[in-house]
CSV table of C-alpha atoms in Angstrom, one decimal:
chain,number,residue,atom,x,y,z
A,25,MET,CA,86.5,140.8,73.5
A,26,PHE,CA,87.3,142.7,70.3
A,27,LEU,CA,91.0,142.3,71.0
A,28,LEU,CA,90.6,138.6,71.6
A,29,ARG,CA,88.8,138.1,68.3
A,30,LEU,CA,91.5,140.1,66.5
A,31,LEU,CA,94.2,138.0,68.1
A,32,LEU,CA,92.5,134.8,67.0
A,33,LYS,CA,92.1,136.0,63.4
A,34,ASN,CA,95.7,137.1,63.3
A,35,ALA,CA,97.1,134.0,64.9
A,36,PHE,CA,95.4,131.7,62.4
A,37,ARG,CA,95.9,133.8,59.3
A,38,HIS,CA,98.5,131.3,58.3
A,39,ARG,CA,96.9,128.2,59.6
A,40,LEU,CA,99.5,125.7,58.6
A,41,ARG,CA,102.3,127.6,60.1
A,42,THR,CA,100.4,128.3,63.3
A,43,LEU,CA,99.3,124.7,63.7
A,44,LEU,CA,102.9,123.4,63.2
A,45,THR,CA,104.1,125.9,65.8
A,46,ILE,CA,101.4,124.7,68.2
A,47,VAL,CA,102.3,121.1,67.6
A,48,GLY,CA,106.0,121.8,68.2
A,49,LEU,CA,105.3,123.6,71.4
A,50,MET,CA,102.9,120.8,72.5
A,51,VAL,CA,105.7,118.2,71.9
A,52,ALA,CA,108.2,120.3,73.7
A,53,VAL,CA,106.0,121.0,76.7
A,54,CYS,CA,105.1,117.3,76.9
A,55,ALA,CA,108.7,116.2,76.7
A,56,PHE,CA,109.6,118.7,79.4
A,57,GLY,CA,106.9,117.4,81.6
A,58,LEU,CA,107.8,113.7,81.1
A,59,LEU,CA,111.5,114.4,81.8
A,60,ARG,CA,110.6,116.3,84.9
A,61,THR,CA,108.4,113.5,86.1
A,62,ILE,CA,111.1,111.0,85.6
A,63,VAL,CA,113.5,113.1,87.7
A,64,ASP,CA,110.8,113.5,90.4
A,65,ALA,CA,110.3,109.7,90.4
A,66,TRP,CA,113.9,109.2,91.3
A,67,TYR,CA,113.4,111.5,94.3
A,68,ALA,CA,110.0,110.0,95.3
A,69,GLY,CA,111.5,107.9,98.0
A,70,ALA,CA,113.4,110.8,99.6
A,71,ASN,CA,110.4,113.1,99.3
A,72,ALA,CA,108.1,110.5,101.0
A,73,SER,CA,110.5,110.0,103.9
A,74,SER,CA,109.7,110.9,107.5
A,75,SER,CA,111.6,113.4,109.6
A,76,THR,CA,110.9,111.3,112.7
A,77,ARG,CA,112.7,108.2,111.4
A,78,LEU,CA,116.4,107.5,111.4
A,79,VAL,CA,118.1,104.6,109.6
A,80,VAL,CA,121.0,102.9,111.3
A,81,ARG,CA,123.2,100.8,109.1
A,82,SER,CA,126.7,99.4,109.1
A,83,ALA,CA,129.4,102.1,108.8
A,84,THR,CA,131.4,99.7,106.6
A,85,SER,CA,128.8,99.0,103.9
A,86,LEU,CA,125.1,98.6,103.4
A,87,THR,CA,125.7,95.0,102.5
A,88,VAL,CA,127.3,94.3,105.9
A,89,PRO,CA,124.6,93.2,108.4
A,90,LEU,CA,124.2,94.4,112.0
A,91,PRO,CA,123.6,92.1,115.0
A,92,LEU,CA,120.0,92.0,116.2
A,93,ALA,CA,121.2,92.5,119.7
A,94,TYR,CA,121.7,96.2,118.9
A,95,ALA,CA,117.9,96.6,119.1
A,96,GLU,CA,117.8,96.7,122.9
A,97,ARG,CA,120.6,99.1,123.2
A,98,LEU,CA,119.0,101.4,120.6
A,99,ARG,CA,115.8,101.5,122.6
A,100,ALA,CA,117.8,102.8,125.6
A,101,VAL,CA,119.2,105.8,123.7
A,102,ASP,CA,117.8,109.2,124.8
A,103,GLY,CA,115.3,110.6,122.2
A,104,VAL,CA,114.5,107.2,120.7
A,105,THR,CA,110.8,106.2,120.9
A,106,ALA,CA,110.7,103.0,118.8
A,107,VAL,CA,113.0,100.6,117.0
A,108,SER,CA,112.3,98.2,114.2
A,109,TRP,CA,114.5,96.5,111.5
A,110,SER,CA,114.4,95.1,108.1
A,111,ASN,CA,116.3,93.0,105.6
A,112,TRP,CA,116.3,93.2,101.8
A,113,PHE,CA,114.9,89.8,100.7
A,114,GLY,CA,115.6,90.0,97.0
A,115,GLY,CA,113.4,87.2,95.7
A,116,VAL,CA,112.4,86.6,92.1
A,117,TYR,CA,108.8,86.1,91.1
A,118,VAL,CA,108.6,83.8,88.1
A,119,THR,CA,111.2,85.7,86.1
A,120,GLU,CA,113.9,88.4,86.8
A,121,ARG,CA,111.8,90.9,84.9
A,122,ASN,CA,109.2,90.9,87.7
A,123,PHE,CA,111.2,93.1,90.0
A,124,PHE,CA,109.6,94.7,93.1
A,125,PRO,CA,111.0,95.6,96.5
A,126,GLN,CA,110.7,92.9,99.2
A,127,PHE,CA,111.6,93.4,102.8
A,128,ALA,CA,111.7,91.0,105.7
A,129,VAL,CA,110.5,93.2,108.6
A,130,ASP,CA,109.5,92.8,112.2
A,131,GLY,CA,105.8,93.4,111.6
A,132,ALA,CA,104.7,94.3,115.2
A,133,SER,CA,107.2,97.1,115.5
A,134,TYR,CA,107.5,98.1,111.8
A,135,LEU,CA,103.9,99.1,110.9
A,136,PRO,CA,103.6,101.6,113.8
A,137,LEU,CA,106.7,103.4,112.4
A,138,TYR,CA,105.1,103.6,109.0
A,139,PRO,CA,101.6,105.0,109.5
A,140,GLU,CA,101.5,105.9,105.8
A,141,PHE,CA,100.9,102.2,105.1
A,142,VAL,CA,97.2,101.9,105.7
A,143,VAL,CA,96.0,98.3,106.3
A,144,ALA,CA,92.6,97.1,107.4
A,145,ASP,CA,92.6,95.9,111.0
A,146,ALA,CA,91.5,92.4,110.1
A,147,GLU,CA,94.2,92.1,107.5
A,148,ARG,CA,96.8,93.5,109.8
A,149,THR,CA,95.9,91.0,112.5
A,150,ALA,CA,95.8,88.1,110.0
A,151,TRP,CA,99.3,89.0,108.7
A,152,LEU,CA,100.8,89.3,112.2
A,153,ARG,CA,99.4,85.8,113.1
A,154,ASP,CA,100.6,84.1,109.9
A,155,ARG,CA,104.4,83.7,109.9
A,156,ARG,CA,104.3,82.9,106.2
A,157,GLY,CA,102.0,85.7,105.4
A,158,VAL,CA,102.9,88.8,103.5
A,159,LEU,CA,101.6,92.3,103.0
A,160,VAL,CA,101.6,93.7,99.5
A,161,GLY,CA,100.9,97.2,98.2
A,162,ARG,CA,97.8,97.9,96.3
A,163,THR,CA,99.6,98.8,93.0
A,164,LEU,CA,101.7,95.6,93.2
A,165,ALA,CA,98.6,93.4,93.8
A,166,ALA,CA,96.7,95.1,90.9
A,167,LYS,CA,99.7,94.5,88.6
A,168,TYR,CA,99.8,90.8,89.1
A,169,GLY,CA,96.1,90.2,89.9
A,170,TRP,CA,96.8,89.1,93.5
A,171,LYS,CA,94.2,89.0,96.2
A,172,VAL,CA,94.1,88.1,99.8
A,173,GLY,CA,94.7,84.4,100.3
A,174,ASP,CA,96.8,83.9,97.1
A,175,THR,CA,100.1,82.1,97.4
A,176,VAL,CA,103.1,83.9,95.9
A,177,PRO,CA,106.2,81.8,95.2
A,178,LEU,CA,109.6,83.6,95.3
A,179,ARG,CA,112.9,82.2,94.3
A,180,GLY,CA,115.5,83.4,96.7
A,181,THR,CA,118.7,85.0,95.6
A,182,ILE,CA,120.1,86.2,98.9
A,183,TYR,CA,118.1,83.6,100.9
A,184,SER,CA,118.3,80.5,98.7
A,185,GLY,CA,115.5,78.1,97.9
A,186,THR,CA,111.9,78.5,97.0
A,187,TRP,CA,109.7,80.5,99.4
A,188,ASN,CA,105.9,80.3,99.3
A,189,PHE,CA,104.2,83.2,100.9
A,190,THR,CA,100.5,83.8,101.5
A,191,ILE,CA,99.0,87.2,101.0
A,192,ARG,CA,97.3,88.2,104.2
A,193,GLY,CA,96.7,91.9,103.5
A,194,ILE,CA,96.9,94.6,100.9
A,195,TYR,CA,98.0,98.1,102.1
A,196,GLN,CA,97.4,101.4,100.4
A,197,GLY,CA,99.2,104.6,100.8
A,198,ALA,CA,98.0,107.4,103.0
A,199,ASP,CA,98.7,109.7,100.0
A,200,ALA,CA,99.8,109.5,96.4
A,201,GLY,CA,103.5,109.7,97.3
A,202,VAL,CA,103.6,106.4,99.2
A,203,ASP,CA,105.3,103.5,97.5
A,204,GLN,CA,102.6,100.8,96.9
A,205,ASN,CA,104.8,98.3,95.1
A,206,GLN,CA,106.4,96.7,98.2
A,207,MET,CA,106.1,93.3,99.7
A,208,LEU,CA,106.6,92.8,103.4
A,209,MET,CA,107.2,89.4,104.9
A,210,HIS,CA,108.1,88.4,108.5
A,211,TRP,CA,111.8,88.8,109.5
A,212,GLY,CA,111.3,86.1,112.2
A,213,TYR,CA,110.2,83.5,109.7
A,214,VAL,CA,113.0,84.3,107.3
A,215,ASN,CA,115.6,84.3,110.1
A,216,GLU,CA,114.4,81.0,111.4
A,217,ILE,CA,114.8,79.3,108.0
A,218,GLN,CA,118.1,81.0,107.6
A,219,ARG,CA,119.4,79.6,110.9
A,220,GLN,CA,118.3,76.1,110.0
A,221,ARG,CA,120.0,76.1,106.7
A,222,PHE,CA,123.1,78.1,107.6
A,223,PRO,CA,123.7,77.9,111.4
A,224,GLY,CA,125.6,80.9,112.6
A,225,ARG,CA,124.3,83.3,109.9
A,226,GLY,CA,121.0,84.3,111.6
A,227,ASP,CA,120.0,87.0,114.0
A,228,SER,CA,121.4,89.8,111.8
A,229,VAL,CA,119.5,92.7,110.1
A,230,GLY,CA,120.2,95.0,107.2
A,231,VAL,CA,119.1,98.2,108.8
A,232,PHE,CA,117.5,99.4,111.9
A,233,VAL,CA,114.7,101.9,111.6
A,234,VAL,CA,114.6,104.2,114.7
A,235,GLY,CA,111.7,106.5,115.6
A,236,ILE,CA,112.7,109.7,117.4
A,237,ARG,CA,110.7,112.0,119.6
A,238,ASP,CA,111.8,115.3,118.1
A,239,PRO,CA,112.9,115.7,114.5
A,240,ASN,CA,115.1,118.7,115.5
A,241,ASP,CA,117.2,116.3,117.6
A,242,ALA,CA,117.8,113.9,114.6
A,243,ALA,CA,121.5,114.8,114.4
A,244,LEU,CA,122.0,114.6,118.2
A,245,VAL,CA,120.3,111.2,118.4
A,246,GLY,CA,122.3,109.9,115.5
A,247,GLN,CA,125.5,111.0,117.1
A,248,ARG,CA,124.6,109.3,120.3
A,249,ILE,CA,123.9,106.0,118.5
A,250,ASP,CA,127.1,106.1,116.5
A,251,THR,CA,129.1,107.0,119.6
A,252,MET,CA,127.7,104.1,121.5
A,253,PHE,CA,128.8,101.6,118.9
A,254,ARG,CA,132.2,103.2,118.1
A,255,ASN,CA,135.2,100.8,118.2
A,256,SER,CA,132.8,97.8,118.3
A,257,LEU,CA,133.0,95.0,115.8
A,258,ALA,CA,130.1,96.5,113.9
A,259,GLU,CA,130.2,100.2,113.9
A,260,THR,CA,127.1,102.1,112.8
A,261,LEU,CA,126.3,105.0,110.5
A,262,THR,CA,123.1,106.7,111.5
A,263,GLU,CA,121.3,109.2,109.1
A,264,THR,CA,117.9,110.6,108.5
A,265,GLU,CA,115.6,108.5,106.3
A,266,LYS,CA,115.8,111.2,103.7
A,267,ALA,CA,119.6,111.2,103.7
A,268,PHE,CA,119.5,107.4,103.4
A,269,GLN,CA,117.2,107.6,100.4
A,270,LEU,CA,119.3,110.4,98.7
A,271,GLY,CA,122.3,108.1,99.1
A,272,PHE,CA,120.7,105.8,96.5
A,273,VAL,CA,119.7,108.7,94.3
A,274,SER,CA,123.3,110.1,94.3
A,275,MET,CA,124.4,107.0,92.5
A,276,SER,CA,122.5,108.2,89.4
A,277,GLU,CA,123.2,111.9,89.9
A,278,ALA,CA,124.9,112.2,86.5
A,279,ILE,CA,121.9,110.7,84.7
A,280,LEU,CA,119.5,113.0,86.5
A,281,VAL,CA,121.6,116.1,85.7
A,282,ALA,CA,121.6,115.0,82.0
A,283,LEU,CA,117.8,114.6,82.0
A,284,GLN,CA,117.3,118.1,83.5
A,285,ALA,CA,119.7,119.6,81.0
A,286,VAL,CA,117.8,117.9,78.1
A,287,SER,CA,114.5,119.2,79.4
A,288,LEU,CA,115.8,122.7,79.4
A,289,ILE,CA,117.4,122.4,76.0
A,290,VAL,CA,114.0,121.2,74.6
A,291,ILE,CA,112.4,124.4,75.8
A,292,VAL,CA,115.2,126.6,74.4
A,293,ILE,CA,114.9,124.9,71.0
A,294,ILE,CA,111.1,125.5,70.8
A,295,MET,CA,111.6,129.0,72.0
A,296,ALA,CA,114.0,129.6,69.0
A,297,VAL,CA,111.4,128.1,66.6
A,298,MET,CA,108.6,130.2,67.9
A,299,ALA,CA,110.7,133.3,67.9
A,300,ASN,CA,111.4,132.7,64.3
A,301,THR,CA,107.6,132.3,63.6
A,302,MET,CA,106.8,135.6,65.4
A,303,ALA,CA,109.6,137.4,63.6
A,304,MET,CA,108.2,136.2,60.2
A,305,THR,CA,104.8,137.3,61.3
A,306,ALA,CA,106.0,140.8,62.2
A,307,ARG,CA,108.0,141.2,59.1
A,308,GLU,CA,105.0,140.3,56.9
A,309,ARG,CA,102.8,142.8,58.7
A,310,LEU,CA,105.0,145.8,58.7
A,311,ALA,CA,102.7,147.7,56.4
A,312,GLU,CA,99.7,146.9,58.5
A,313,TYR,CA,101.4,148.2,61.7
A,314,ALA,CA,102.5,151.3,59.8
A,315,THR,CA,98.9,151.9,58.7
A,316,LEU,CA,97.7,151.4,62.3
A,317,LYS,CA,100.2,154.1,63.5
A,318,ALA,CA,99.2,156.4,60.7
A,319,LEU,CA,95.6,156.1,61.8
A,320,GLY,CA,96.5,157.1,65.3
A,321,PHE,CA,97.0,153.9,67.1
A,322,PRO,CA,99.9,154.2,69.6
A,323,PRO,CA,103.0,151.9,69.5
A,324,GLU,CA,101.7,150.1,72.6
A,325,PHE,CA,98.8,148.7,70.6
A,326,VAL,CA,101.2,147.1,68.1
A,327,VAL,CA,103.1,145.6,71.1
A,328,LYS,CA,99.9,144.2,72.5
A,329,LEU,CA,99.0,142.6,69.2
A,330,LEU,CA,102.3,140.8,68.9
A,331,PHE,CA,102.5,139.8,72.5
A,332,GLY,CA,98.9,138.7,72.6
A,333,GLU,CA,99.2,136.6,69.5
A,334,SER,CA,102.4,135.0,70.7
A,335,LEU,CA,100.9,134.3,74.2
A,336,LEU,CA,97.7,132.9,72.6
A,337,ILE,CA,99.7,130.4,70.6
A,338,ALA,CA,101.9,129.5,73.6
A,339,VAL,CA,98.9,129.0,75.9
A,340,ILE,CA,97.2,126.7,73.3
A,341,GLY,CA,100.4,124.7,72.8
A,342,GLY,CA,101.1,124.6,76.5
A,343,VAL,CA,97.6,123.4,77.5
A,344,LEU,CA,97.7,120.7,74.8
A,345,GLY,CA,101.1,119.6,76.0
A,346,VAL,CA,99.9,119.2,79.5
A,347,LEU,CA,96.8,117.2,78.3
A,348,VAL,CA,99.0,114.9,76.3
A,349,THR,CA,101.5,114.5,79.2
A,350,LEU,CA,99.0,112.8,81.5
A,351,PRO,CA,98.1,109.8,79.4
A,352,LEU,CA,101.7,109.4,78.2
A,353,ALA,CA,103.0,109.4,81.7
A,354,SER,CA,100.4,106.7,82.7
A,355,ALA,CA,101.5,104.6,79.7
A,356,PHE,CA,105.2,105.1,80.5
A,357,ALA,CA,104.5,104.0,84.2
A,358,ASN,CA,102.8,100.9,83.0
A,359,ALA,CA,105.7,100.1,80.6
A,360,VAL,CA,108.5,100.4,83.1
A,361,GLY,CA,106.5,98.5,85.8
A,362,THR,CA,108.0,98.8,89.3
A,363,LEU,CA,111.2,100.5,88.3
A,364,PHE,CA,109.6,103.7,89.5
A,365,PRO,CA,107.4,102.9,92.5
A,366,VAL,CA,105.8,106.4,92.4
A,367,PHE,CA,105.4,107.8,89.0
A,368,ARG,CA,102.9,110.6,88.6
A,369,VAL,CA,102.8,114.1,87.1
A,370,ALA,CA,103.0,116.4,90.1
A,371,PRO,CA,101.0,119.7,90.2
A,372,GLU,CA,104.3,121.5,90.4
A,373,THR,CA,105.3,119.9,87.1
A,374,ILE,CA,102.1,121.0,85.4
A,375,ALA,CA,102.7,124.5,86.7
A,376,LEU,CA,106.2,124.5,85.4
A,377,GLN,CA,105.0,123.3,82.0
A,378,LEU,CA,102.5,126.1,81.7
A,379,LEU,CA,105.1,128.6,83.0
A,380,ALA,CA,107.6,127.4,80.4
A,381,ALA,CA,105.0,127.8,77.6
A,382,LEU,CA,104.3,131.4,78.8
A,383,ALA,CA,108.0,132.1,79.0
A,384,VAL,CA,108.4,130.9,75.4
A,385,GLY,CA,105.5,133.1,74.3
A,386,VAL,CA,106.9,136.2,76.0
A,387,ALA,CA,110.5,135.6,74.8
A,388,ALA,CA,109.4,134.9,71.2
A,389,ALA,CA,107.5,138.1,70.9
A,390,ALA,CA,109.9,140.4,72.6
A,391,TRP,CA,112.2,141.4,69.7
A,392,PRO,CA,109.5,141.5,67.0
A,393,ALA,CA,107.3,143.6,69.2
A,394,TRP,CA,110.0,146.1,70.1
A,395,ARG,CA,111.1,146.4,66.4
A,396,SER,CA,107.5,146.8,65.1
A,397,SER,CA,106.7,149.4,67.7
A,398,ARG,CA,109.6,151.6,66.5
A,399,ILE,CA,108.9,151.2,62.8
A,400,ASP,CA,108.7,154.5,60.8
A,401,ILE,CA,105.3,155.0,59.2
A,402,VAL,CA,106.8,155.9,55.8
A,403,ASP,CA,109.2,152.9,55.8
A,404,GLY,CA,106.3,150.7,56.8
A,405,LEU,CA,104.0,151.9,54.1
A,406,ARG,CA,106.6,151.2,51.4
A,407,HIS,CA,105.8,147.6,51.9
A,408,VAL,CA,102.3,148.3,50.5
A,409,ALA,CA,103.7,149.4,47.2
């Protein structure tokens, strides 16, 4: 207790300098946390993927559809337990700024493959019965003030025309990592309209989602599927859901690397600033440390004083940085809308923020502590004169 009071008095002996150091550390820790959270948001889709699902798409390009007739053949593959499919709808709600993911899916087979989408039984039944009905995520519904029964008009970009859908259910995620910004409509309804408007362009799907019995057999099942359709008019590329999601992330790999580099540079800069602060502190107190040694205090006591003071400032700045990060992350998520479907400060990020603050505290005090512990008593006392 005595040592803690002594550290507090020493730390705030120069209040302005200490407060500015704390503010700098707080800003650095906050920036580090926000940048880490942005990087995590890019990987949210991959992290939320299931190891029991495979994605089958065209080997040529994701924009090339596959025939619906593949579904029956996929069900016959050894190791496959379920098959569903989806198409990217790509509609516009009011203006292009209101972007959110929209998928035309086969509801009866799609929801069992995604148990993380939690829907009330009554709403699930209502959606399955209404061909013009849609399911929307809770976050998406809250953003636009939608409720069950509302009509949502979408202007088609891939599927031309104006589409009016009725919200029949609102799903929520089984955990915080589930994307709750999606809209799911019936593939059958979209396909029917597509066939009426453009005969010959229906009965095709963007991707098949395949459930497998054993995640350890994912590679083997994928190989069986791709071998089955080899040398056909529409060859397939089968990959795990995580690999499929990481394929999108890799398109922005350079940006993510830059963000990670900037987050580390921020910490290094504040480490240099704090090291300078501690060096100034040690230099100003050389006479005091020499006096302590003359009174019989061992060099280890001086080391404890400097490390303790540095860690105390680092902990205060780190905790404040974490506390500021949470509301700023929430404000940022609201500002960017559905660009990041899952944007939250993960516990691991908070732990890294605090660890970075402690690392700055230790590194900043290392050199001044070592130098002060080795000071000669006579040389130190000369500063008194």
